[in-house]
mmCIF file of C-alpha atoms in Angstrom:
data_model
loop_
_atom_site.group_PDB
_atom_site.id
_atom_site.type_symbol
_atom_site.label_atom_id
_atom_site.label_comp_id
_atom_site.label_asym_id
_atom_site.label_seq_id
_atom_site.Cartn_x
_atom_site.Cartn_y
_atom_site.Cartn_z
ATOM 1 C CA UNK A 29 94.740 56.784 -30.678
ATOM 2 C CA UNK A 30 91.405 55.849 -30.248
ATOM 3 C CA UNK A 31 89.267 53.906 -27.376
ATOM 4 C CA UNK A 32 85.836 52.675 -27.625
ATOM 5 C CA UNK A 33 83.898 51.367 -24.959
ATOM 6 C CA UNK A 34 80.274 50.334 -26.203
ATOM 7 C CA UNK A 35 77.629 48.131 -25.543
ATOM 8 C CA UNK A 36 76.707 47.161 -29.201
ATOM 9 C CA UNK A 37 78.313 44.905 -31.551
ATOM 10 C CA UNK A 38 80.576 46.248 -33.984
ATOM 11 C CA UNK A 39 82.073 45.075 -37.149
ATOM 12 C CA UNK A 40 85.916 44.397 -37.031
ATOM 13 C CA UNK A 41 86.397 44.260 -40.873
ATOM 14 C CA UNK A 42 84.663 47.728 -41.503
ATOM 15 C CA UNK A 43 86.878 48.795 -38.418
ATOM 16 C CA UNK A 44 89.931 47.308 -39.447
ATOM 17 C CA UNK A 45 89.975 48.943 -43.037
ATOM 18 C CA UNK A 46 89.116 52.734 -41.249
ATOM 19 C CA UNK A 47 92.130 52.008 -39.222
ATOM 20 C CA UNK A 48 94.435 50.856 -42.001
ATOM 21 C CA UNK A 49 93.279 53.982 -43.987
ATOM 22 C CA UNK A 50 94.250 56.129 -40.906
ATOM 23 C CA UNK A 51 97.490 54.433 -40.357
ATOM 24 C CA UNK A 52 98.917 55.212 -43.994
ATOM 25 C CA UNK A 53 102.937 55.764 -43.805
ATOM 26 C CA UNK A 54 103.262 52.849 -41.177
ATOM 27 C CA UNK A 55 104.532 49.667 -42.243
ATOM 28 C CA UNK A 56 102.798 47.577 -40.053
ATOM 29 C CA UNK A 57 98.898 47.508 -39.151
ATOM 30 C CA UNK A 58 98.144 44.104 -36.531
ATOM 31 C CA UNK A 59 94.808 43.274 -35.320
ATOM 32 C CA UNK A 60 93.751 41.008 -32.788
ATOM 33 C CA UNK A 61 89.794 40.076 -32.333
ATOM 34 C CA UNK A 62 88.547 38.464 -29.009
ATOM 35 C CA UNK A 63 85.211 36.218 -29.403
ATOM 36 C CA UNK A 64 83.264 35.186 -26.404
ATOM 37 C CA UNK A 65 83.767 31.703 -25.800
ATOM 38 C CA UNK A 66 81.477 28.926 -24.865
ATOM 39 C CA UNK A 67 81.792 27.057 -21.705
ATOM 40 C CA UNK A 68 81.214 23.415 -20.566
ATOM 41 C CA UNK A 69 77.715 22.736 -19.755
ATOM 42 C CA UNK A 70 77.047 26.003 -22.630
ATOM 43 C CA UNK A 71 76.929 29.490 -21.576
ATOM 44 C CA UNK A 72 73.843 30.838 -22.078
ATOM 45 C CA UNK A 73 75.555 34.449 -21.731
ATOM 46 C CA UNK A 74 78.112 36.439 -20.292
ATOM 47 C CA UNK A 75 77.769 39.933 -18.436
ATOM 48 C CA UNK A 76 80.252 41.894 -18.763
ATOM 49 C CA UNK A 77 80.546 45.645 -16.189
ATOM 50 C CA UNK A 78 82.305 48.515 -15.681
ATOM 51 C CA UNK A 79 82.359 51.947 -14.725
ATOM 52 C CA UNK A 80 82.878 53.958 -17.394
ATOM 53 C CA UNK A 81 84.808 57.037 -16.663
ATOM 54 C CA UNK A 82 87.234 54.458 -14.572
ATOM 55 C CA UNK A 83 87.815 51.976 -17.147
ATOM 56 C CA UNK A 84 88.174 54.589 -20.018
ATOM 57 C CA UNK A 85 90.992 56.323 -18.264
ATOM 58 C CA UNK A 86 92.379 52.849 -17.412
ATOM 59 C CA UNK A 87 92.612 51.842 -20.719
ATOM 60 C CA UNK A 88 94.114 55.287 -21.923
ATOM 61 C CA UNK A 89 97.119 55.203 -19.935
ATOM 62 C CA UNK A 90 97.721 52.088 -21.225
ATOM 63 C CA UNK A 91 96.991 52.519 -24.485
ATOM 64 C CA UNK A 92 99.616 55.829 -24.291
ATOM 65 C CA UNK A 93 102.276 53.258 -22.219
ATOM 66 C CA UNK A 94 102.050 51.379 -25.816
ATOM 67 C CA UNK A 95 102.317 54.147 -28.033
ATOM 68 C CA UNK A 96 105.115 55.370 -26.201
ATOM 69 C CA UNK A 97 107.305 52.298 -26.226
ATOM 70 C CA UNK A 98 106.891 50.737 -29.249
ATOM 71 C CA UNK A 99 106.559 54.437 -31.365
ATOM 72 C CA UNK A 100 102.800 53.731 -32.773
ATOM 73 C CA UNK A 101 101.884 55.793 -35.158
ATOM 74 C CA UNK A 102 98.006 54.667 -34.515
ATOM 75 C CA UNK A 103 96.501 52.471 -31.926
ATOM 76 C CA UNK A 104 92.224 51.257 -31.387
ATOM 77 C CA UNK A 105 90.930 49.547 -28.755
ATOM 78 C CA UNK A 106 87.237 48.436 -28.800
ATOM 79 C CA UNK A 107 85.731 46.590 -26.078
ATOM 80 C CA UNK A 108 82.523 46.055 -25.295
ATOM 81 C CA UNK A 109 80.318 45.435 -22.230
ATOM 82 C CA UNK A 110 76.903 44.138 -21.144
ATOM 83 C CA UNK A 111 75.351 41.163 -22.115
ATOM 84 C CA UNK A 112 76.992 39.017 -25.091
ATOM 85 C CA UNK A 113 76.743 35.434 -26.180
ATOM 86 C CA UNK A 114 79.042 32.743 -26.897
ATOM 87 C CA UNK A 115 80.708 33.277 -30.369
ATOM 88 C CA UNK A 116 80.391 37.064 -30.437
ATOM 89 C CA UNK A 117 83.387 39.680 -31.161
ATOM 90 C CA UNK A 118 83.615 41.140 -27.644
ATOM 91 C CA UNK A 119 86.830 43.200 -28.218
ATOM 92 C CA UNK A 120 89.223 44.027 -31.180
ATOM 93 C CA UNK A 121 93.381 45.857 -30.503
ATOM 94 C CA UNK A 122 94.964 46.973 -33.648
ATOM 95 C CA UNK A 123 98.545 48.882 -33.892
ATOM 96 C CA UNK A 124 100.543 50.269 -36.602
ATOM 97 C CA UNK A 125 103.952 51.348 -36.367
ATOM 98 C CA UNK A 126 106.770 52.082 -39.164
ATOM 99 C CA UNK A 127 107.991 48.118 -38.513
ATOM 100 C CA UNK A 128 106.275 44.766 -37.877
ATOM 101 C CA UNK A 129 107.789 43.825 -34.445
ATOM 102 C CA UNK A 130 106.698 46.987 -32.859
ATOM 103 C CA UNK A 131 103.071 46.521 -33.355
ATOM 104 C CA UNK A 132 103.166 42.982 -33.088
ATOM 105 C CA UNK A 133 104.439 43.582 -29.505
ATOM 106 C CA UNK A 134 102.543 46.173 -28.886
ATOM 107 C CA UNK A 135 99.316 44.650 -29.794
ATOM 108 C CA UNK A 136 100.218 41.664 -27.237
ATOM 109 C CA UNK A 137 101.135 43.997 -24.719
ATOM 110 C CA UNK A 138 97.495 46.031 -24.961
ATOM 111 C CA UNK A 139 95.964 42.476 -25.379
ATOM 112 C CA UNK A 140 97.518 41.287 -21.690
ATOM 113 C CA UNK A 141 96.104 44.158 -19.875
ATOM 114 C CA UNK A 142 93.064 43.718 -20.932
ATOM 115 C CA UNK A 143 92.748 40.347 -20.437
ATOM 116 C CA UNK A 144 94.025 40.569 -16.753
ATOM 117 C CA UNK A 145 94.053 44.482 -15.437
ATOM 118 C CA UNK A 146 91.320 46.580 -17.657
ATOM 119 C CA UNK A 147 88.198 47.074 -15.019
ATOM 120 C CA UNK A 148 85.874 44.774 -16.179
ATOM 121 C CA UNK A 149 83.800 42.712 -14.113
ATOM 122 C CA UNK A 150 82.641 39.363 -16.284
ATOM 123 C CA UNK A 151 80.267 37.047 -15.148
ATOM 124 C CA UNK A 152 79.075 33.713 -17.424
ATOM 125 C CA UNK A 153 75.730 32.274 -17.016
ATOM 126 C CA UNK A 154 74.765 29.157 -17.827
ATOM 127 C CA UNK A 155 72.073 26.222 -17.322
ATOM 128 C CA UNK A 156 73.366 25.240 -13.623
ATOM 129 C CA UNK A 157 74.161 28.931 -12.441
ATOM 130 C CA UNK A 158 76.152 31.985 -12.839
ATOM 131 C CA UNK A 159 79.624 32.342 -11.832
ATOM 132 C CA UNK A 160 82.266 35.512 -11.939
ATOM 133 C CA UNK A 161 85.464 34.818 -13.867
ATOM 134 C CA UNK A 162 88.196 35.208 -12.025
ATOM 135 C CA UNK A 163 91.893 35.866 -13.080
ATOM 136 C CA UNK A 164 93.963 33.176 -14.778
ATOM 137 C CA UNK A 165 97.776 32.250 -13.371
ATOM 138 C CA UNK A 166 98.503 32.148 -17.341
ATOM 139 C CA UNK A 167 97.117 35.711 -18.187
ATOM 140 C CA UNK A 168 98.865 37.072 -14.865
ATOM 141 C CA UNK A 169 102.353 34.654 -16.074
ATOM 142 C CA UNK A 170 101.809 36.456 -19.839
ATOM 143 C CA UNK A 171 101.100 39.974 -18.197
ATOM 144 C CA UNK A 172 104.205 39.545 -15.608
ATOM 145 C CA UNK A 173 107.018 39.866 -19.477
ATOM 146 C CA UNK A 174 106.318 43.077 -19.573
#
């Protein structure tokens, strides 16, 4: 089980096939990769902050709440923070478990929090001004099945 909280990019392919390779004797590896998206009026970039000892032992817990209900036999979570543009991996989940359905949900699950509870603090810039993003009714709604 594995967290990573950096400021650099990072390759999801080369990270995907060290998790695969890690997870052997699980039937199911899923991955899910986040890109920064682009805004109306273009965002020239997005600013993403934290504290780090906070968010890291956020992200834990939940990470072990997964592992513990769905019986993963490997979980990663890599998100990043600071300054990213539009089109940019900004965070990657990947489960494996001994069936499909349990990472699949699992990977969802992980991929709500972090959309809507993880301590981040994300704020886009662009041409007319900067503005912090604030919490969607839909990510809440998505969050609220669990």
């Amino acid at each position: 089980m594995t967290v990573r909280l950096q400021n650099d990019g990072f390759d999801p392919g080369a990270d995907l096939n060290q998790f695969t390779n890690l997870a052997s004797g699980s039937g199911a590896v899923v991955t899910f990769s986040g890109l920064v998206r682009d805004v109306p009026g273009g965002l020239k970039y997005m600013e993403i902050e934290h504290y780090p000892a906070m968010t890291q032992g956020a992200i834990e817990a939940i990470e072990q709440q997964a592992v513990d209900r769905w019986n993963l036999t490997a979980s990663l979570i890599i998100h990043r923070h600071g300054r990213l543009t539009a089109g940019e991996v900004i965070m990657m989940v990947a489960t494996a478990a001994p069936h499909r359905m349990a990472a699949f949900k699992a990977a969802e699950f992980l991929m709500d929090y972090l959309k809507s509870r993880a301590p981040f603090w994300k704020k886009e810039i662009t041409s007319s001004g900067s503005e912090w993003v604030a919490a969607k009714q839909d990510d809440e709604a998505a969050l609220r099945r669990w």
